[in-house]
Amino acid sequence: MNTQPNLFTSQNELTGGYRHEVKLPAGDLTVYAAQQLFSSLDYKVFEMANNNLQIPGISYMSYTPDVHVGVGTCIGTTAVWDAKSGYVSPSIVGSDIGCGMRVHMTNLHKDDLKDVKLRRKLVKAIEKVLPMEANQRGHYSDIRLEHIVRKGLHGLPKKYIPDSYTPKKSTSITHVESSKFAFDEEVLNLVPDMTWHRAHRQLGTLGGGNHFAEIQAIEIAEENREIAEAWGLYDGQIVVMIHSGSRVWGGYVSQTSSSAIAKVMQRNGLGTSDPRLVFAPLKHAEGRHYVNMMYSALNYAVVNRHLIAYAIREAFRDVFGPKCEFRTLYDLMHNYAWEESHLDQGSVFVHRKGATRALPAGHPDNPKPYLATGHPALIPGSMGTASYIMVGQPEGKDNYYSICHGAGRIRSRTATKRLVTVEDFASALGVGTEDEIVVNQRSLESIIDESPQAYKNVDEIIDSVTGAGLAQVVAKCKPLAAVKGAK
């Protein structure tokens, strides 16, 4: 049943029906999605957009095709303000600040992992080095957390950046969206000791929910084979995709800042019909404090993914020997806000909540190794389905170069547990076959809320992104094994 409100919409002919301009009472919303996906969107996503558009001074708002309801703001949102006079909203960043993706390339071929017993052995090796239990401590007590939140990857001891000893081949610091976020470090003085303690314990851990590490086999898109080869990708190559964020540090920042901003909004008579949508002017103390703390969480998040990869590298070498390579392809975020320069507008403050920045070739914000090609945009599927590595296109400028961040949920966790059986989940993973996608969980029932039946069809999401001209597929990543953690 179509649950959209009675809204005036028009399709942009330049994108063949993949771009929809929606007129809402509070302003204009752009939705990138194929017609079928657009027609299936719930009324609630438009209600939430209308609330977001009531924040003063907003100049642009859009949804990617994986959009679904979140807290205060939908996941799949891009929202833009002027960098000097605009607003910042913790609700349009999300509670897991800096949550994002990372991919590492090995020199292994899928034939090397053809034996399901070997895949199980590799998963067990990863379990030994990567904490999986909810309260299990990370393995990095010798790392000073204050260095991490202040300096990002540059705060790590040299021994945790193994390719630093071969500078010409090093990718750990250079092949990332950002290795360090600078901010006013005075804000750290307000962080309670318990948060420092808990965040230190969680450093280098996946967390629960939709976070994962997945072993995948690459299938190159023929039309972009030249780009794939320039990046070091080849058909059948084994890669590792990681999805995680800022853990308890980001949760603390989001919770405390949201509470403080909500109190200021109440005093000043600001707000919308959704009390969970909080926002503050960038120039006000509460806004500045949140931005500074948010950047510390972004530093934590990129290091957390790096250390997860460091542990998995050790597991691969334990199974395949010391010559097993584990080079960084890219690391990026999909929950954050920061200042960007756009030619026709100057400096703007862009929020992305469940949205990925995908820059085209030649864009000056590309990291140096990817200036000529555009950087890899890492898009995960759901468990049992393919993921994608994409590259941005020049037409993406209309959407501030934002694309999807994954498949996007169609069912809540509760509904999924009620409607999907363990047998359904096992079938999707090919359990009992030679092509089984091996998972570390002893019981599929414990992670059934992450089954592919809980998500939209990722292939349809990717079709919408390519159809709209925002990005192109460079490689499809087929899952061979997955590792899930607990909260």
mmCIF file of N, CA and C in Angstrom, residues 70-162:
data_model
loop_
_atom_site.group_PDB
_atom_site.id
_atom_site.type_symbol
_atom_site.label_atom_id
_atom_site.label_comp_id
_atom_site.label_asym_id
_atom_site.label_seq_id
_atom_site.Cartn_x
_atom_site.Cartn_y
_atom_site.Cartn_z
ATOM 1 N N GLY A 70 14.610 7.209 11.403
ATOM 2 C CA GLY A 70 15.577 7.194 12.497
ATOM 3 C C GLY A 70 15.065 8.024 13.656
ATOM 4 N N VAL A 71 15.944 8.393 14.563
ATOM 5 C CA VAL A 71 15.582 9.215 15.714
ATOM 6 C C VAL A 71 15.781 10.687 15.356
ATOM 7 N N GLY A 72 14.691 11.425 15.237
ATOM 8 C CA GLY A 72 14.777 12.849 14.918
ATOM 9 C C GLY A 72 14.947 13.129 13.442
ATOM 10 N N THR A 73 15.707 12.308 12.780
ATOM 11 C CA THR A 73 16.019 12.469 11.356
ATOM 12 C C THR A 73 16.153 11.090 10.726
ATOM 13 N N CYS A 74 15.758 10.972 9.481
ATOM 14 C CA CYS A 74 15.882 9.689 8.790
ATOM 15 C C CYS A 74 17.339 9.349 8.491
ATOM 16 N N ILE A 75 17.643 8.060 8.524
ATOM 17 C CA ILE A 75 18.919 7.586 8.014
ATOM 18 C C ILE A 75 18.835 7.673 6.490
ATOM 19 N N GLY A 76 19.868 8.262 5.877
ATOM 20 C CA GLY A 76 19.839 8.505 4.440
ATOM 21 C C GLY A 76 19.651 9.978 4.115
ATOM 22 N N THR A 77 19.955 10.854 5.099
ATOM 23 C CA THR A 77 19.721 12.296 4.953
ATOM 24 C C THR A 77 21.011 13.056 4.681
ATOM 25 N N THR A 78 20.927 14.013 3.779
ATOM 26 C CA THR A 78 21.945 15.052 3.609
ATOM 27 C C THR A 78 21.256 16.391 3.852
ATOM 28 N N ALA A 79 21.822 17.211 4.731
ATOM 29 C CA ALA A 79 21.228 18.517 5.043
ATOM 30 C C ALA A 79 22.336 19.558 5.120
ATOM 31 N N VAL A 80 22.074 20.750 4.563
ATOM 32 C CA VAL A 80 23.131 21.741 4.355
ATOM 33 C C VAL A 80 22.723 23.111 4.879
ATOM 34 N N TRP A 81 23.687 23.785 5.533
ATOM 35 C CA TRP A 81 23.532 25.160 5.986
ATOM 36 C C TRP A 81 24.762 25.973 5.585
ATOM 37 N N ASP A 82 24.630 27.277 5.636
ATOM 38 C CA ASP A 82 25.785 28.159 5.482
ATOM 39 C C ASP A 82 26.739 27.904 6.643
ATOM 40 N N ALA A 83 28.034 27.898 6.362
ATOM 41 C CA ALA A 83 29.016 27.533 7.385
ATOM 42 C C ALA A 83 29.167 28.590 8.469
ATOM 43 N N LYS A 84 28.795 29.829 8.200
ATOM 44 C CA LYS A 84 28.955 30.894 9.199
ATOM 45 C C LYS A 84 27.682 31.144 9.990
ATOM 46 N N SER A 85 26.556 31.167 9.307
ATOM 47 C CA SER A 85 25.310 31.538 9.969
ATOM 48 C C SER A 85 24.362 30.362 10.183
ATOM 49 N N GLY A 86 24.834 29.148 9.892
ATOM 50 C CA GLY A 86 23.958 27.986 9.911
ATOM 51 C C GLY A 86 23.812 27.312 11.256
ATOM 52 N N TYR A 87 23.263 26.110 11.211
ATOM 53 C CA TYR A 87 22.961 25.327 12.408
ATOM 54 C C TYR A 87 23.664 23.979 12.341
ATOM 55 N N VAL A 88 23.812 23.381 13.523
ATOM 56 C CA VAL A 88 24.288 22.011 13.623
ATOM 57 C C VAL A 88 23.259 21.219 14.414
ATOM 58 N N SER A 89 23.035 19.975 14.016
ATOM 59 C CA SER A 89 22.043 19.137 14.677
ATOM 60 C C SER A 89 22.611 17.752 14.985
ATOM 61 N N PRO A 90 22.746 17.408 16.275
ATOM 62 C CA PRO A 90 23.156 16.040 16.620
ATOM 63 C C PRO A 90 22.200 14.997 16.051
ATOM 64 N N SER A 91 20.939 15.368 15.864
ATOM 65 C CA SER A 91 19.949 14.438 15.320
ATOM 66 C C SER A 91 20.221 14.116 13.858
ATOM 67 N N ILE A 92 20.862 15.042 13.134
ATOM 68 C CA ILE A 92 21.148 14.837 11.713
ATOM 69 C C ILE A 92 22.589 14.358 11.526
ATOM 70 N N VAL A 93 23.196 13.939 12.603
ATOM 71 C CA VAL A 93 24.484 13.244 12.564
ATOM 72 C C VAL A 93 24.278 11.796 12.987
ATOM 73 N N GLY A 94 23.472 11.610 14.041
ATOM 74 C CA GLY A 94 23.225 10.272 14.553
ATOM 75 C C GLY A 94 24.010 10.004 15.816
ATOM 76 N N SER A 95 23.579 9.015 16.568
ATOM 77 C CA SER A 95 24.213 8.723 17.853
ATOM 78 C C SER A 95 25.567 8.050 17.700
ATOM 79 N N ASP A 96 25.761 7.270 16.637
ATOM 80 C CA ASP A 96 27.062 6.637 16.410
ATOM 81 C C ASP A 96 27.889 7.533 15.500
ATOM 82 N N ILE A 97 28.430 8.578 16.103
ATOM 83 C CA ILE A 97 29.187 9.575 15.350
ATOM 84 C C ILE A 97 30.405 8.917 14.683
ATOM 85 N N GLY A 98 30.589 9.237 13.410
ATOM 86 C CA GLY A 98 31.745 8.708 12.698
ATOM 87 C C GLY A 98 31.605 7.279 12.240
ATOM 88 N N CYS A 99 30.438 6.672 12.465
ATOM 89 C CA CYS A 99 30.219 5.316 11.968
ATOM 90 C C CYS A 99 30.540 5.291 10.477
ATOM 91 N N GLY A 100 31.230 4.249 10.051
ATOM 92 C CA GLY A 100 31.629 4.234 8.655
ATOM 93 C C GLY A 100 32.208 2.908 8.232
ATOM 94 N N MET A 101 32.878 2.927 7.090
ATOM 95 C CA MET A 101 33.330 1.717 6.404
ATOM 96 C C MET A 101 34.832 1.756 6.163
ATOM 97 N N ARG A 102 35.390 0.567 6.070
ATOM 98 C CA ARG A 102 36.815 0.421 5.752
ATOM 99 C C ARG A 102 36.978 -0.854 4.935
ATOM 100 N N VAL A 103 37.836 -0.828 3.928
ATOM 101 C CA VAL A 103 38.130 -2.026 3.134
ATOM 102 C C VAL A 103 39.636 -2.205 3.033
ATOM 103 N N HIS A 104 40.071 -3.447 3.264
ATOM 104 C CA HIS A 104 41.480 -3.822 3.086
ATOM 105 C C HIS A 104 41.594 -4.860 1.983
ATOM 106 N N MET A 105 42.650 -4.747 1.185
ATOM 107 C CA MET A 105 42.902 -5.658 0.069
ATOM 108 C C MET A 105 43.978 -6.670 0.451
ATOM 109 N N THR A 106 43.731 -7.928 0.147
ATOM 110 C CA THR A 106 44.745 -8.955 0.357
ATOM 111 C C THR A 106 45.322 -9.374 -0.999
ATOM 112 N N ASN A 107 46.319 -10.245 -0.946
ATOM 113 C CA ASN A 107 46.862 -10.835 -2.176
ATOM 114 C C ASN A 107 46.360 -12.264 -2.341
ATOM 115 N N LEU A 108 45.219 -12.565 -1.710
ATOM 116 C CA LEU A 108 44.590 -13.877 -1.818
ATOM 117 C C LEU A 108 43.513 -13.863 -2.896
ATOM 118 N N HIS A 109 43.235 -15.037 -3.460
ATOM 119 C CA HIS A 109 42.176 -15.212 -4.447
ATOM 120 C C HIS A 109 41.058 -16.038 -3.809
ATOM 121 N N LYS A 110 39.844 -15.877 -4.337
ATOM 122 C CA LYS A 110 38.709 -16.604 -3.761
ATOM 123 C C LYS A 110 38.935 -18.118 -3.769
ATOM 124 N N ASP A 111 39.733 -18.621 -4.719
ATOM 125 C CA ASP A 111 40.022 -20.050 -4.750
ATOM 126 C C ASP A 111 40.796 -20.493 -3.503
ATOM 127 N N ASP A 112 41.536 -19.541 -2.896
ATOM 128 C CA ASP A 112 42.282 -19.861 -1.678
ATOM 129 C C ASP A 112 41.350 -20.114 -0.495
ATOM 130 N N LEU A 113 40.098 -19.653 -0.605
ATOM 131 C CA LEU A 113 39.123 -19.825 0.477
ATOM 132 C C LEU A 113 37.933 -20.668 0.035
ATOM 133 N N LYS A 114 38.152 -21.503 -0.966
ATOM 134 C CA LYS A 114 37.061 -22.311 -1.506
ATOM 135 C C LYS A 114 36.552 -23.339 -0.489
ATOM 136 N N ASP A 115 37.452 -23.825 0.358
ATOM 137 C CA ASP A 115 37.111 -24.838 1.357
ATOM 138 C C ASP A 115 36.377 -24.177 2.534
ATOM 139 N N VAL A 116 35.150 -24.589 2.790
ATOM 140 C CA VAL A 116 34.367 -23.997 3.872
ATOM 141 C C VAL A 116 35.036 -24.222 5.219
ATOM 142 N N LYS A 117 35.779 -25.321 5.354
ATOM 143 C CA LYS A 117 36.490 -25.577 6.620
ATOM 144 C C LYS A 117 37.573 -24.535 6.858
ATOM 145 N N LEU A 118 38.224 -24.108 5.774
ATOM 146 C CA LEU A 118 39.253 -23.073 5.896
ATOM 147 C C LEU A 118 38.616 -21.740 6.272
ATOM 148 N N ARG A 119 37.442 -21.447 5.710
ATOM 149 C CA ARG A 119 36.744 -20.207 6.067
ATOM 150 C C ARG A 119 36.380 -20.223 7.557
ATOM 151 N N ARG A 120 35.954 -21.371 8.047
ATOM 152 C CA ARG A 120 35.645 -21.481 9.478
ATOM 153 C C ARG A 120 36.902 -21.285 10.328
ATOM 154 N N LYS A 121 38.006 -21.836 9.871
ATOM 155 C CA LYS A 121 39.274 -21.677 10.592
ATOM 156 C C LYS A 121 39.670 -20.202 10.662
ATOM 157 N N LEU A 122 39.473 -19.490 9.562
ATOM 158 C CA LEU A 122 39.818 -18.068 9.520
ATOM 159 C C LEU A 122 38.919 -17.268 10.462
ATOM 160 N N VAL A 123 37.634 -17.570 10.472
ATOM 161 C CA VAL A 123 36.710 -16.879 11.374
ATOM 162 C C VAL A 123 37.104 -17.118 12.829
ATOM 163 N N LYS A 124 37.482 -18.348 13.168
ATOM 164 C CA LYS A 124 37.913 -18.647 14.533
ATOM 165 C C LYS A 124 39.197 -17.898 14.888
ATOM 166 N N ALA A 125 40.087 -17.748 13.917
ATOM 167 C CA ALA A 125 41.324 -16.998 14.145
ATOM 168 C C ALA A 125 41.023 -15.526 14.415
ATOM 169 N N ILE A 126 40.022 -14.990 13.707
ATOM 170 C CA ILE A 126 39.620 -13.595 13.941
ATOM 171 C C ILE A 126 39.012 -13.454 15.323
ATOM 172 N N GLU A 127 38.213 -14.428 15.741
ATOM 173 C CA GLU A 127 37.606 -14.378 17.068
ATOM 174 C C GLU A 127 38.650 -14.323 18.183
ATOM 175 N N LYS A 128 39.800 -14.928 17.954
ATOM 176 C CA LYS A 128 40.845 -14.951 18.976
ATOM 177 C C LYS A 128 41.472 -13.573 19.190
ATOM 178 N N VAL A 129 41.475 -12.755 18.136
ATOM 179 C CA VAL A 129 42.175 -11.463 18.224
ATOM 180 C C VAL A 129 41.228 -10.270 18.270
ATOM 181 N N LEU A 130 39.947 -10.478 17.965
ATOM 182 C CA LEU A 130 38.983 -9.387 17.931
ATOM 183 C C LEU A 130 37.895 -9.650 18.970
ATOM 184 N N PRO A 131 37.797 -8.827 20.007
ATOM 185 C CA PRO A 131 36.805 -9.062 21.069
ATOM 186 C C PRO A 131 35.390 -9.108 20.509
ATOM 187 N N MET A 132 34.612 -10.086 20.950
ATOM 188 C CA MET A 132 33.264 -10.311 20.430
ATOM 189 C C MET A 132 32.168 -10.116 21.474
ATOM 190 N N GLU A 133 32.495 -10.325 22.734
ATOM 191 C CA GLU A 133 31.474 -10.253 23.769
ATOM 192 C C GLU A 133 31.199 -8.815 24.175
ATOM 193 N N ALA A 134 29.999 -8.584 24.715
ATOM 194 C CA ALA A 134 29.540 -7.234 25.029
ATOM 195 C C ALA A 134 30.490 -6.495 25.971
ATOM 196 N N ASN A 135 30.981 -7.169 26.992
ATOM 197 C CA ASN A 135 31.816 -6.496 27.996
ATOM 198 C C ASN A 135 33.287 -6.871 27.891
ATOM 199 N N GLN A 136 33.646 -7.502 26.787
ATOM 200 C CA GLN A 136 35.030 -7.927 26.615
ATOM 201 C C GLN A 136 35.922 -6.732 26.315
ATOM 202 N N ARG A 137 37.043 -6.659 26.998
ATOM 203 C CA ARG A 137 37.953 -5.536 26.835
ATOM 204 C C ARG A 137 38.743 -5.652 25.533
ATOM 205 N N GLY A 138 39.014 -4.501 24.911
ATOM 206 C CA GLY A 138 39.888 -4.486 23.753
ATOM 207 C C GLY A 138 41.317 -4.820 24.144
ATOM 208 N N HIS A 139 42.173 -5.018 23.140
ATOM 209 C CA HIS A 139 43.544 -5.471 23.381
ATOM 210 C C HIS A 139 44.565 -4.337 23.330
ATOM 211 N N TYR A 140 44.137 -3.108 23.571
ATOM 212 C CA TYR A 140 45.032 -1.980 23.312
ATOM 213 C C TYR A 140 45.208 -1.080 24.533
ATOM 214 N N SER A 141 45.476 -1.688 25.677
ATOM 215 C CA SER A 141 45.645 -0.928 26.912
ATOM 216 C C SER A 141 46.894 -0.055 26.886
ATOM 217 N N ASP A 142 47.837 -0.344 25.981
ATOM 218 C CA ASP A 142 49.066 0.455 25.896
ATOM 219 C C ASP A 142 48.885 1.710 25.040
ATOM 220 N N ILE A 143 47.713 1.881 24.448
ATOM 221 C CA ILE A 143 47.442 3.082 23.640
ATOM 222 C C ILE A 143 46.808 4.137 24.537
ATOM 223 N N ARG A 144 47.273 5.358 24.452
ATOM 224 C CA ARG A 144 46.729 6.462 25.262
ATOM 225 C C ARG A 144 45.523 7.066 24.544
ATOM 226 N N LEU A 145 44.366 6.928 25.147
ATOM 227 C CA LEU A 145 43.128 7.368 24.507
ATOM 228 C C LEU A 145 43.130 8.864 24.231
ATOM 229 N N GLU A 146 43.738 9.639 25.124
ATOM 230 C CA GLU A 146 43.758 11.088 24.890
ATOM 231 C C GLU A 146 44.493 11.435 23.598
ATOM 232 N N HIS A 147 45.494 10.631 23.232
ATOM 233 C CA HIS A 147 46.190 10.856 21.958
ATOM 234 C C HIS A 147 45.285 10.529 20.775
ATOM 235 N N ILE A 148 44.459 9.509 20.937
ATOM 236 C CA ILE A 148 43.567 9.087 19.858
ATOM 237 C C ILE A 148 42.505 10.136 19.576
ATOM 238 N N VAL A 149 41.808 10.605 20.608
ATOM 239 C CA VAL A 149 40.709 11.548 20.374
ATOM 240 C C VAL A 149 41.230 12.918 19.955
ATOM 241 N N ARG A 150 42.493 13.207 20.270
ATOM 242 C CA ARG A 150 43.075 14.487 19.860
ATOM 243 C C ARG A 150 43.687 14.434 18.457
ATOM 244 N N LYS A 151 44.336 13.314 18.133
ATOM 245 C CA LYS A 151 45.163 13.259 16.924
ATOM 246 C C LYS A 151 44.699 12.242 15.888
ATOM 247 N N GLY A 152 43.658 11.470 16.187
ATOM 248 C CA GLY A 152 43.213 10.464 15.241
ATOM 249 C C GLY A 152 44.288 9.424 14.994
ATOM 250 N N LEU A 153 44.472 9.022 13.736
ATOM 251 C CA LEU A 153 45.468 8.002 13.396
ATOM 252 C C LEU A 153 46.887 8.427 13.757
ATOM 253 N N HIS A 154 47.126 9.719 13.813
ATOM 254 C CA HIS A 154 48.464 10.224 14.139
ATOM 255 C C HIS A 154 48.779 10.063 15.621
ATOM 256 N N GLY A 155 47.790 9.675 16.421
ATOM 257 C CA GLY A 155 48.018 9.442 17.838
ATOM 258 C C GLY A 155 48.386 8.008 18.166
ATOM 259 N N LEU A 156 48.434 7.142 17.156
ATOM 260 C CA LEU A 156 48.765 5.741 17.386
ATOM 261 C C LEU A 156 50.265 5.521 17.520
ATOM 262 N N PRO A 157 50.681 4.648 18.435
ATOM 263 C CA PRO A 157 52.087 4.234 18.451
ATOM 264 C C PRO A 157 52.456 3.607 17.108
ATOM 265 N N LYS A 158 53.689 3.780 16.721
ATOM 266 C CA LYS A 158 54.132 3.350 15.391
ATOM 267 C C LYS A 158 53.916 1.859 15.163
ATOM 268 N N LYS A 159 53.981 1.055 16.217
ATOM 269 C CA LYS A 159 53.861 -0.394 16.025
ATOM 270 C C LYS A 159 52.479 -0.807 15.536
ATOM 271 N N TYR A 160 51.464 0.069 15.714
ATOM 272 C CA TYR A 160 50.116 -0.243 15.257
ATOM 273 C C TYR A 160 49.848 0.253 13.835
ATOM 274 N N ILE A 161 50.877 0.819 13.216
ATOM 275 C CA ILE A 161 50.780 1.197 11.797
ATOM 276 C C ILE A 161 51.860 0.414 11.072
ATOM 277 N N PRO A 162 51.600 -0.867 10.800
ATOM 278 C CA PRO A 162 52.666 -1.766 10.320
ATOM 279 C C PRO A 162 53.319 -1.336 9.022
#
